[in-house]
């Protein structure tokens, strides 16, 4: 019999740790290859880890609510199968990347596994990990703030205080991370918000006209978010300095346009799935990917990498009846657009024969941006640019 040490695998760019939520097998249980062993939670996504071998779960090395680093062993299985040494923290040659002997020596000395090493962003030639990169990672890792433990199954308790009934609700892990992220964003970015009103009458009438036929033919619900994303992408192409991030005193201009969609979950928490390379989709493609991401977000089926790498975020606050707001920037991005509720309004309509009064569908766009790197001209012009694309939407668009 062999002992197989199961590591916490790499789960995507910038994900260095995960919390053990619950074990799906007991010590002593026989497990088949691909059987689910444990449920874990990264920053905002829950997922399961399966067994890569047939065997017996000998020992769990982490208890529920404990945090494991990528590459840490989380369980030991007894198996009759032979397996590769790459599962152990000894740094051998990687199938994906080249690591210099110096980097591998440092990794071995610091107990960094191959899995963990492959999560480090390299700044060297061809994105190789340099000595500077690994020492920076080690420094960040050693100073990492660990989220306090909590009992997710006993998070609500009632007490009687000063003869008044009160309920104490302990924040779950996602709420704690969101709270920390929001505070961090306000401390980092100098938030400014610009507001613009847009006439979306053509879009509303277009959707009402074709939505039933579209759903019958494609099986997809025709939501307006696809149009909003398309118009935001066009505005980013016109004003690319919105699509940036900040590193110290350096501005990092992004070549790719990855649009995050702030999505409210049934439990009240928030998650931001990301449309990667949103500019590569036509309207039908955007409809399909948006519906898929939101559906899987609400059923906790997203993969960790599907919430990573966004360069600009959209929040639909109109879905819960709000007109406008002051959204908080999703770090490390520098701007976020909140889309308000569509309302019918009496409006002055300019025509060649003079001004008329009519009923139009109007919407407010709230654009929050980081005043450290985006001035009011750019931030305000971007919001107006999105509004103009919405108003110019081709109501004869066929999908």
Short mmCIF file of C-alpha atoms in Angstrom, two decimals:
data_model
loop_
_atom_site.label_atom_id
_atom_site.label_comp_id
_atom_site.label_asym_id
_atom_site.label_seq_id
_atom_site.Cartn_x
_atom_site.Cartn_y
_atom_site.Cartn_z
CA UNK A 1 0.00 0.00 0.00
CA UNK A 2 1.10 3.57 -0.73
CA UNK A 3 0.20 6.78 1.03
CA UNK A 4 -1.12 9.47 -1.28
CA UNK A 5 -0.91 13.02 0.08
CA UNK A 6 -3.69 15.07 -1.49
CA UNK A 7 -2.73 18.73 -2.06
CA UNK A 8 -5.06 21.69 -2.37
CA UNK A 9 -4.79 22.25 -6.14
CA UNK A 10 -4.26 25.52 -7.97
CA UNK A 11 -7.70 26.93 -8.72
CA UNK A 12 -7.04 29.96 -10.85
CA UNK A 13 -5.04 33.15 -11.14
CA UNK A 14 -4.50 35.00 -7.83
CA UNK A 15 -6.22 32.30 -5.72
CA UNK A 16 -3.72 31.28 -3.04
CA UNK A 17 -5.94 29.68 -0.39
CA UNK A 18 -9.33 28.14 0.34
CA UNK A 19 -11.47 27.40 3.38
CA UNK A 20 -12.50 23.82 4.11
CA UNK A 21 -16.31 23.89 4.26
CA UNK A 22 -17.16 20.23 4.89
CA UNK A 23 -15.81 16.76 4.30
CA UNK A 24 -17.97 14.52 2.12
CA UNK A 25 -16.25 11.30 3.28
CA UNK A 26 -15.30 10.01 6.73
CA UNK A 27 -11.90 8.69 7.76
CA UNK A 28 -11.83 4.98 6.96
CA UNK A 29 -14.23 5.30 4.01
CA UNK A 30 -13.28 3.68 0.73
CA UNK A 31 -13.29 6.19 -2.12
CA UNK A 32 -13.21 5.63 -5.85
CA UNK A 33 -11.25 7.76 -8.25
CA UNK A 34 -13.24 10.94 -9.04
CA UNK A 35 -15.41 10.55 -5.92
CA UNK A 36 -15.99 13.95 -4.28
CA UNK A 37 -14.01 14.24 -1.03
CA UNK A 38 -14.35 17.76 0.30
CA UNK A 39 -16.19 21.02 -0.32
CA UNK A 40 -14.04 24.16 -0.27
CA UNK A 41 -14.62 27.90 -0.64
CA UNK A 42 -12.31 30.37 -2.34
CA UNK A 43 -12.91 34.12 -2.31
CA UNK A 44 -16.45 33.85 -3.62
CA UNK A 45 -16.92 30.42 -5.18
CA UNK A 46 -17.60 27.08 -3.54
CA UNK A 47 -16.35 23.94 -5.28
CA UNK A 48 -15.50 20.31 -4.59
CA UNK A 49 -12.25 18.35 -4.77
CA UNK A 50 -12.39 14.76 -5.94
CA UNK A 51 -10.04 11.87 -5.23
CA UNK A 52 -7.43 11.25 -7.96
CA UNK A 53 -6.94 7.63 -6.80
CA UNK A 54 -8.87 4.60 -5.58
CA UNK A 55 -8.22 4.03 -1.90
CA UNK A 56 -9.15 4.66 1.72
CA UNK A 57 -9.35 8.08 3.35
CA UNK A 58 -6.76 7.60 6.09
CA UNK A 59 -6.59 11.09 7.60
CA UNK A 60 -8.07 14.56 7.17
CA UNK A 61 -5.37 17.19 7.69
CA UNK A 62 -7.69 20.21 7.88
CA UNK A 63 -10.90 20.60 9.84
CA UNK A 64 -14.00 22.52 8.64
CA UNK A 65 -13.53 26.32 8.67
CA UNK A 66 -9.74 26.02 8.58
CA UNK A 67 -7.86 27.78 5.78
CA UNK A 68 -5.43 25.83 3.58
CA UNK A 69 -2.89 27.29 1.17
CA UNK A 70 -2.62 26.11 -2.41
CA UNK A 71 -0.20 23.18 -2.33
CA UNK A 72 -0.86 22.28 1.33
CA UNK A 73 -1.71 18.63 1.90
CA UNK A 74 -5.33 18.41 3.05
CA UNK A 75 -5.73 14.63 3.30
CA UNK A 76 -3.87 11.31 3.20
CA UNK A 77 -5.26 8.34 1.30
CA UNK A 78 -4.05 4.73 1.35
CA UNK A 79 -3.93 3.28 -2.15
CA UNK A 80 -2.43 0.44 -4.11
CA UNK A 81 -1.87 2.73 -7.09
CA UNK A 82 1.45 4.31 -7.95
CA UNK A 83 1.43 8.06 -8.54
CA UNK A 84 3.69 10.87 -9.70
CA UNK A 85 6.00 12.66 -7.27
CA UNK A 86 4.71 15.97 -8.60
CA UNK A 87 1.99 15.76 -5.94
CA UNK A 88 4.58 16.27 -3.22
CA UNK A 89 6.15 19.63 -2.28
CA UNK A 90 9.49 18.63 -3.80
CA UNK A 91 9.92 20.92 -6.78
CA UNK A 92 10.43 18.88 -9.89
CA UNK A 93 10.18 20.06 -13.50
CA UNK A 94 6.83 21.55 -14.39
CA UNK A 95 4.88 20.49 -17.45
CA UNK A 96 3.57 24.06 -17.82
CA UNK A 97 6.42 26.41 -16.95
CA UNK A 98 10.20 26.58 -16.71
CA UNK A 99 11.65 27.37 -13.27
CA UNK A 100 15.31 28.17 -12.77
CA UNK A 101 17.36 26.07 -10.31
CA UNK A 102 17.51 29.10 -7.97
CA UNK A 103 13.73 29.53 -7.92
CA UNK A 104 13.20 25.80 -7.35
CA UNK A 105 15.75 25.82 -4.51
CA UNK A 106 13.99 28.76 -2.82
CA UNK A 107 10.60 27.09 -3.28
CA UNK A 108 11.86 23.83 -1.77
CA UNK A 109 13.40 25.65 1.20
CA UNK A 110 10.15 27.54 1.87
CA UNK A 111 7.97 24.44 1.46
CA UNK A 112 6.23 25.77 -1.65
CA UNK A 113 4.76 22.99 -3.77
CA UNK A 114 4.73 22.81 -7.54
CA UNK A 115 1.00 23.56 -7.52
CA UNK A 116 1.57 26.67 -5.41
CA UNK A 117 4.54 27.77 -7.49
CA UNK A 118 2.42 27.72 -10.63
CA UNK A 119 0.03 30.28 -9.11
CA UNK A 120 2.79 32.92 -8.84
CA UNK A 121 2.67 35.61 -11.52
CA UNK A 122 6.01 35.84 -13.26
CA UNK A 123 7.53 39.11 -14.46
CA UNK A 124 10.51 37.64 -16.27
CA UNK A 125 10.94 36.81 -19.92
CA UNK A 126 7.98 34.77 -21.24
CA UNK A 127 6.30 35.33 -17.82
CA UNK A 128 8.89 33.26 -16.00
CA UNK A 129 8.97 33.45 -12.20
CA UNK A 130 12.07 35.34 -11.06
CA UNK A 131 13.87 35.44 -7.72
CA UNK A 132 12.18 38.77 -7.05
CA UNK A 133 8.74 37.28 -7.84
CA UNK A 134 9.07 34.34 -5.46
CA UNK A 135 10.46 36.47 -2.61
CA UNK A 136 7.55 38.90 -3.10
CA UNK A 137 5.12 35.98 -2.95
CA UNK A 138 6.75 34.62 0.21
CA UNK A 139 6.57 38.05 1.86
CA UNK A 140 2.87 38.46 1.00
CA UNK A 141 2.12 34.91 2.12
CA UNK A 142 3.80 35.38 5.50
CA UNK A 143 1.91 38.64 6.12
CA UNK A 144 -1.42 37.34 4.86
CA UNK A 145 -4.45 38.17 6.99
CA UNK A 146 -6.39 35.04 7.87
CA UNK A 147 -10.15 35.43 8.12
CA UNK A 148 -11.35 34.48 11.64
CA UNK A 149 -13.06 31.17 12.01
CA UNK A 150 -16.81 30.93 12.37
CA UNK A 151 -19.40 28.19 12.57
CA UNK A 152 -21.55 28.45 9.47
CA UNK A 153 -24.09 25.97 10.85
CA UNK A 154 -24.63 27.79 14.12
CA UNK A 155 -24.34 31.35 12.87
CA UNK A 156 -27.67 32.61 14.16
CA UNK A 157 -28.44 32.87 17.84
CA UNK A 158 -31.03 34.78 19.84
CA UNK A 159 -30.28 36.67 23.05
CA UNK A 160 -32.21 38.81 25.49
CA UNK A 161 -30.42 42.06 26.28
CA UNK A 162 -31.79 44.88 28.36
CA UNK A 163 -35.15 43.10 28.26
CA UNK A 164 -35.34 43.47 24.49
CA UNK A 165 -35.33 40.61 22.02
CA UNK A 166 -32.46 40.84 19.58
CA UNK A 167 -31.06 38.50 16.97
CA UNK A 168 -27.34 38.22 16.36
CA UNK A 169 -26.49 37.03 12.85
CA UNK A 170 -22.87 36.04 12.34
CA UNK A 171 -21.54 37.03 8.91
CA UNK A 172 -20.87 34.08 6.66
CA UNK A 173 -17.53 33.81 4.90
CA UNK A 174 -18.65 35.46 1.69
CA UNK A 175 -20.16 38.42 3.54
CA UNK A 176 -16.94 38.89 5.53
CA UNK A 177 -14.85 38.87 2.38
CA UNK A 178 -17.24 41.29 0.65
CA UNK A 179 -17.15 43.64 3.63
CA UNK A 180 -13.36 43.58 3.69
CA UNK A 181 -13.23 44.17 -0.07
CA UNK A 182 -15.61 47.14 0.10
CA UNK A 183 -13.68 48.83 2.92
CA UNK A 184 -10.40 48.20 1.11
CA UNK A 185 -11.77 49.74 -2.08
CA UNK A 186 -12.95 52.90 -0.32
CA UNK A 187 -9.55 53.22 1.37
CA UNK A 188 -7.65 52.74 -1.91
CA UNK A 189 -9.67 54.66 -4.50
CA UNK A 190 -10.79 58.29 -4.46
CA UNK A 191 -14.42 57.65 -5.42
CA UNK A 192 -16.30 60.15 -7.60
CA UNK A 193 -19.68 59.47 -9.24
CA UNK A 194 -21.18 61.06 -12.38
CA UNK A 195 -24.83 60.64 -13.40
CA UNK A 196 -26.29 60.60 -16.90
CA UNK A 197 -29.85 60.04 -18.14
CA UNK A 198 -30.40 57.99 -21.30
CA UNK A 199 -33.42 57.49 -23.53
CA UNK A 200 -33.81 53.74 -24.10
CA UNK A 201 -37.23 53.80 -25.77
CA UNK A 202 -35.97 52.10 -28.93
CA UNK A 203 -34.35 49.30 -26.93
CA UNK A 204 -37.46 48.65 -24.82
CA UNK A 205 -39.77 48.54 -27.85
CA UNK A 206 -37.33 46.32 -29.76
CA UNK A 207 -37.19 43.84 -26.89
CA UNK A 208 -40.97 43.78 -26.40
CA UNK A 209 -41.45 43.11 -30.08
CA UNK A 210 -39.13 40.13 -30.44
CA UNK A 211 -38.64 38.65 -26.94
CA UNK A 212 -41.26 35.87 -27.22
CA UNK A 213 -40.15 34.76 -30.67
CA UNK A 214 -36.53 34.93 -29.64
CA UNK A 215 -37.07 32.72 -26.59
CA UNK A 216 -39.14 30.26 -28.60
CA UNK A 217 -36.46 29.96 -31.28
CA UNK A 218 -33.39 29.91 -29.04
CA UNK A 219 -34.56 28.84 -25.59
CA UNK A 220 -32.83 31.94 -24.20
CA UNK A 221 -34.42 34.82 -22.32
CA UNK A 222 -33.81 38.14 -24.04
CA UNK A 223 -32.55 40.46 -21.31
CA UNK A 224 -31.47 44.06 -21.76
CA UNK A 225 -28.16 43.42 -19.99
CA UNK A 226 -26.72 42.13 -23.26
CA UNK A 227 -27.38 45.52 -24.87
CA UNK A 228 -25.88 47.37 -21.89
CA UNK A 229 -22.73 45.23 -22.07
CA UNK A 230 -22.42 45.80 -25.83
CA UNK A 231 -22.70 49.59 -25.38
CA UNK A 232 -20.18 49.60 -22.51
CA UNK A 233 -17.72 47.63 -24.64
CA UNK A 234 -18.09 50.15 -27.48
CA UNK A 235 -17.49 53.02 -25.06
CA UNK A 236 -14.37 51.30 -23.66
CA UNK A 237 -12.99 50.96 -27.19
CA UNK A 238 -13.53 54.69 -27.69
CA UNK A 239 -12.09 55.63 -24.28
CA UNK A 240 -9.60 52.84 -23.41
CA UNK A 241 -8.12 54.65 -20.40
CA UNK A 242 -11.20 53.53 -18.45
CA UNK A 243 -9.98 49.95 -18.90
CA UNK A 244 -6.97 50.22 -16.58
CA UNK A 245 -5.69 49.33 -13.13
CA UNK A 246 -3.15 50.95 -10.81
CA UNK A 247 -0.01 49.47 -9.29
CA UNK A 248 1.68 52.02 -7.05
CA UNK A 249 2.46 54.93 -9.33
CA UNK A 250 2.11 52.85 -12.50
CA UNK A 251 -1.00 52.73 -14.68
CA UNK A 252 -1.62 49.34 -16.29
CA UNK A 253 -3.59 49.62 -19.52
CA UNK A 254 -5.52 46.44 -20.30
CA UNK A 255 -5.60 45.08 -23.84
CA UNK A 256 -8.47 42.69 -23.08
CA UNK A 257 -11.98 43.81 -22.18
CA UNK A 258 -13.31 41.54 -19.41
CA UNK A 259 -16.71 42.72 -18.15
CA UNK A 260 -17.82 41.77 -14.63
CA UNK A 261 -21.54 41.53 -13.83
CA UNK A 262 -22.37 42.23 -10.18
CA UNK A 263 -24.97 39.57 -9.34
CA UNK A 264 -27.10 39.30 -6.20
CA UNK A 265 -27.38 35.75 -4.85
CA UNK A 266 -30.51 34.25 -3.24
CA UNK A 267 -28.88 34.50 0.21
CA UNK A 268 -28.28 38.24 -0.24
CA UNK A 269 -24.56 37.97 -0.94
CA UNK A 270 -22.90 39.37 -4.05
CA UNK A 271 -20.76 37.72 -6.69
CA UNK A 272 -19.19 39.09 -9.89
CA UNK A 273 -18.94 36.59 -12.78
CA UNK A 274 -16.78 37.84 -15.64
CA UNK A 275 -17.39 37.83 -19.40
CA UNK A 276 -13.89 37.27 -20.74
CA UNK A 277 -13.08 39.12 -23.99
CA UNK A 278 -16.57 40.63 -24.10
CA UNK A 279 -15.68 42.50 -27.30
CA UNK A 280 -15.39 39.19 -29.18
CA UNK A 281 -19.12 38.39 -28.88
CA UNK A 282 -22.01 39.54 -31.00
CA UNK A 283 -25.34 40.30 -29.34
CA UNK A 284 -26.56 36.69 -29.45
CA UNK A 285 -23.27 35.51 -27.96
CA UNK A 286 -23.56 38.03 -25.13
CA UNK A 287 -27.14 36.93 -24.40
CA UNK A 288 -26.09 33.29 -24.11
CA UNK A 289 -23.02 33.85 -21.96
CA UNK A 290 -24.76 36.34 -19.66
CA UNK A 291 -27.71 34.01 -19.08
CA UNK A 292 -25.36 31.10 -18.44
CA UNK A 293 -23.10 32.99 -16.01
CA UNK A 294 -25.96 34.45 -13.99
CA UNK A 295 -27.81 31.13 -13.83
CA UNK A 296 -24.74 29.27 -12.61
CA UNK A 297 -23.82 32.10 -10.21
CA UNK A 298 -27.19 31.84 -8.48
CA UNK A 299 -26.91 28.05 -8.23
CA UNK A 300 -23.31 28.17 -6.94
CA UNK A 301 -21.91 26.46 -10.02
CA UNK A 302 -19.27 28.98 -11.13
CA UNK A 303 -15.63 27.99 -11.43
CA UNK A 304 -13.11 30.15 -9.52
CA UNK A 305 -11.56 31.48 -12.72
CA UNK A 306 -14.97 32.73 -13.88
CA UNK A 307 -14.92 35.41 -11.16
CA UNK A 308 -11.32 36.50 -11.79
CA UNK A 309 -9.68 38.98 -14.13
CA UNK A 310 -12.44 41.54 -14.70
CA UNK A 311 -11.33 44.92 -16.07
CA UNK A 312 -14.65 46.82 -15.78
CA UNK A 313 -17.86 46.07 -13.84
CA UNK A 314 -21.58 46.68 -14.43
CA UNK A 315 -24.16 46.58 -11.64
CA UNK A 316 -27.88 46.42 -12.43
CA UNK A 317 -29.42 48.27 -9.48
CA UNK A 318 -32.63 48.77 -11.45
CA UNK A 319 -33.44 45.09 -10.90
CA UNK A 320 -34.46 45.94 -7.33
CA UNK A 321 -36.18 49.22 -8.14
CA UNK A 322 -33.37 51.76 -7.64
CA UNK A 323 -33.08 54.81 -9.90
CA UNK A 324 -29.39 55.62 -9.35
CA UNK A 325 -26.64 55.11 -6.78
CA UNK A 326 -22.96 55.42 -5.95
CA UNK A 327 -21.46 51.97 -6.58
CA UNK A 328 -18.13 51.00 -5.01
CA UNK A 329 -15.29 50.17 -7.40
CA UNK A 330 -14.39 46.49 -7.70
CA UNK A 331 -10.63 46.45 -7.04
CA UNK A 332 -8.20 46.45 -8.76
CA UNK A 333 -10.40 48.09 -11.40
CA UNK A 334 -10.87 51.86 -11.53
CA UNK A 335 -14.51 52.27 -12.55
CA UNK A 336 -17.97 50.72 -12.24
CA UNK A 337 -21.31 51.52 -13.90
CA UNK A 338 -24.65 51.15 -12.11
CA UNK A 339 -27.74 50.86 -14.31
CA UNK A 340 -30.97 52.14 -12.80
CA UNK A 341 -34.65 51.35 -13.22
CA UNK A 342 -36.25 52.08 -16.60
CA UNK A 343 -39.11 54.57 -16.16
CA UNK A 344 -41.71 56.10 -18.44
CA UNK A 345 -41.38 59.89 -18.45
CA UNK A 346 -42.95 62.88 -20.17
CA UNK A 347 -40.18 64.27 -22.36
CA UNK A 348 -39.59 67.00 -24.88
CA UNK A 349 -38.89 65.42 -28.26
CA UNK A 350 -37.06 67.49 -30.86
CA UNK A 351 -38.32 67.00 -34.43
CA UNK A 352 -37.71 68.84 -37.74
CA UNK A 353 -41.16 70.38 -37.32
CA UNK A 354 -40.52 71.58 -33.77
CA UNK A 355 -40.57 70.29 -30.22
CA UNK A 356 -43.20 67.80 -29.08
CA UNK A 357 -44.10 66.30 -25.73
CA UNK A 358 -44.20 62.52 -25.59
CA UNK A 359 -43.76 59.51 -23.32
CA UNK A 360 -40.25 58.05 -23.39
CA UNK A 361 -38.45 55.27 -21.51
CA UNK A 362 -35.60 56.81 -19.51
CA UNK A 363 -32.82 55.37 -17.39
CA UNK A 364 -30.09 56.78 -15.13
CA UNK A 365 -26.49 55.64 -15.43
CA UNK A 366 -24.32 56.10 -12.31
CA UNK A 367 -20.60 55.97 -13.08
CA UNK A 368 -18.19 55.71 -10.13
CA UNK A 369 -14.50 56.10 -10.93
CA UNK A 370 -11.14 56.45 -9.22
CA UNK A 371 -10.21 60.15 -9.21
CA UNK A 372 -6.55 59.25 -8.67
CA UNK A 373 -6.26 58.29 -12.33
CA UNK A 374 -9.58 59.29 -13.94
CA UNK A 375 -10.52 62.95 -14.04
CA UNK A 376 -14.09 64.22 -14.27
CA UNK A 377 -13.76 64.82 -18.00
CA UNK A 378 -12.97 61.19 -18.77
CA UNK A 379 -15.30 59.74 -16.13
CA UNK A 380 -18.21 61.93 -17.18
CA UNK A 381 -17.57 61.53 -20.91
CA UNK A 382 -17.51 57.77 -20.56
CA UNK A 383 -20.94 57.72 -18.92
CA UNK A 384 -22.28 60.03 -21.64
CA UNK A 385 -20.69 57.85 -24.33
CA UNK A 386 -22.52 54.77 -23.00
CA UNK A 387 -25.78 56.76 -22.94
CA UNK A 388 -25.30 57.84 -26.58
CA UNK A 389 -24.71 54.26 -27.71
CA UNK A 390 -27.89 53.20 -25.88
CA UNK A 391 -29.88 55.97 -27.57
CA UNK A 392 -28.45 55.11 -31.00
CA UNK A 393 -29.22 51.40 -30.63
CA UNK A 394 -30.47 50.00 -33.92
CA UNK A 395 -34.03 48.87 -33.28
CA UNK A 396 -33.86 46.88 -36.53
CA UNK A 397 -31.12 44.65 -35.16
CA UNK A 398 -31.91 41.05 -36.05
CA UNK A 399 -31.00 38.29 -33.61
#
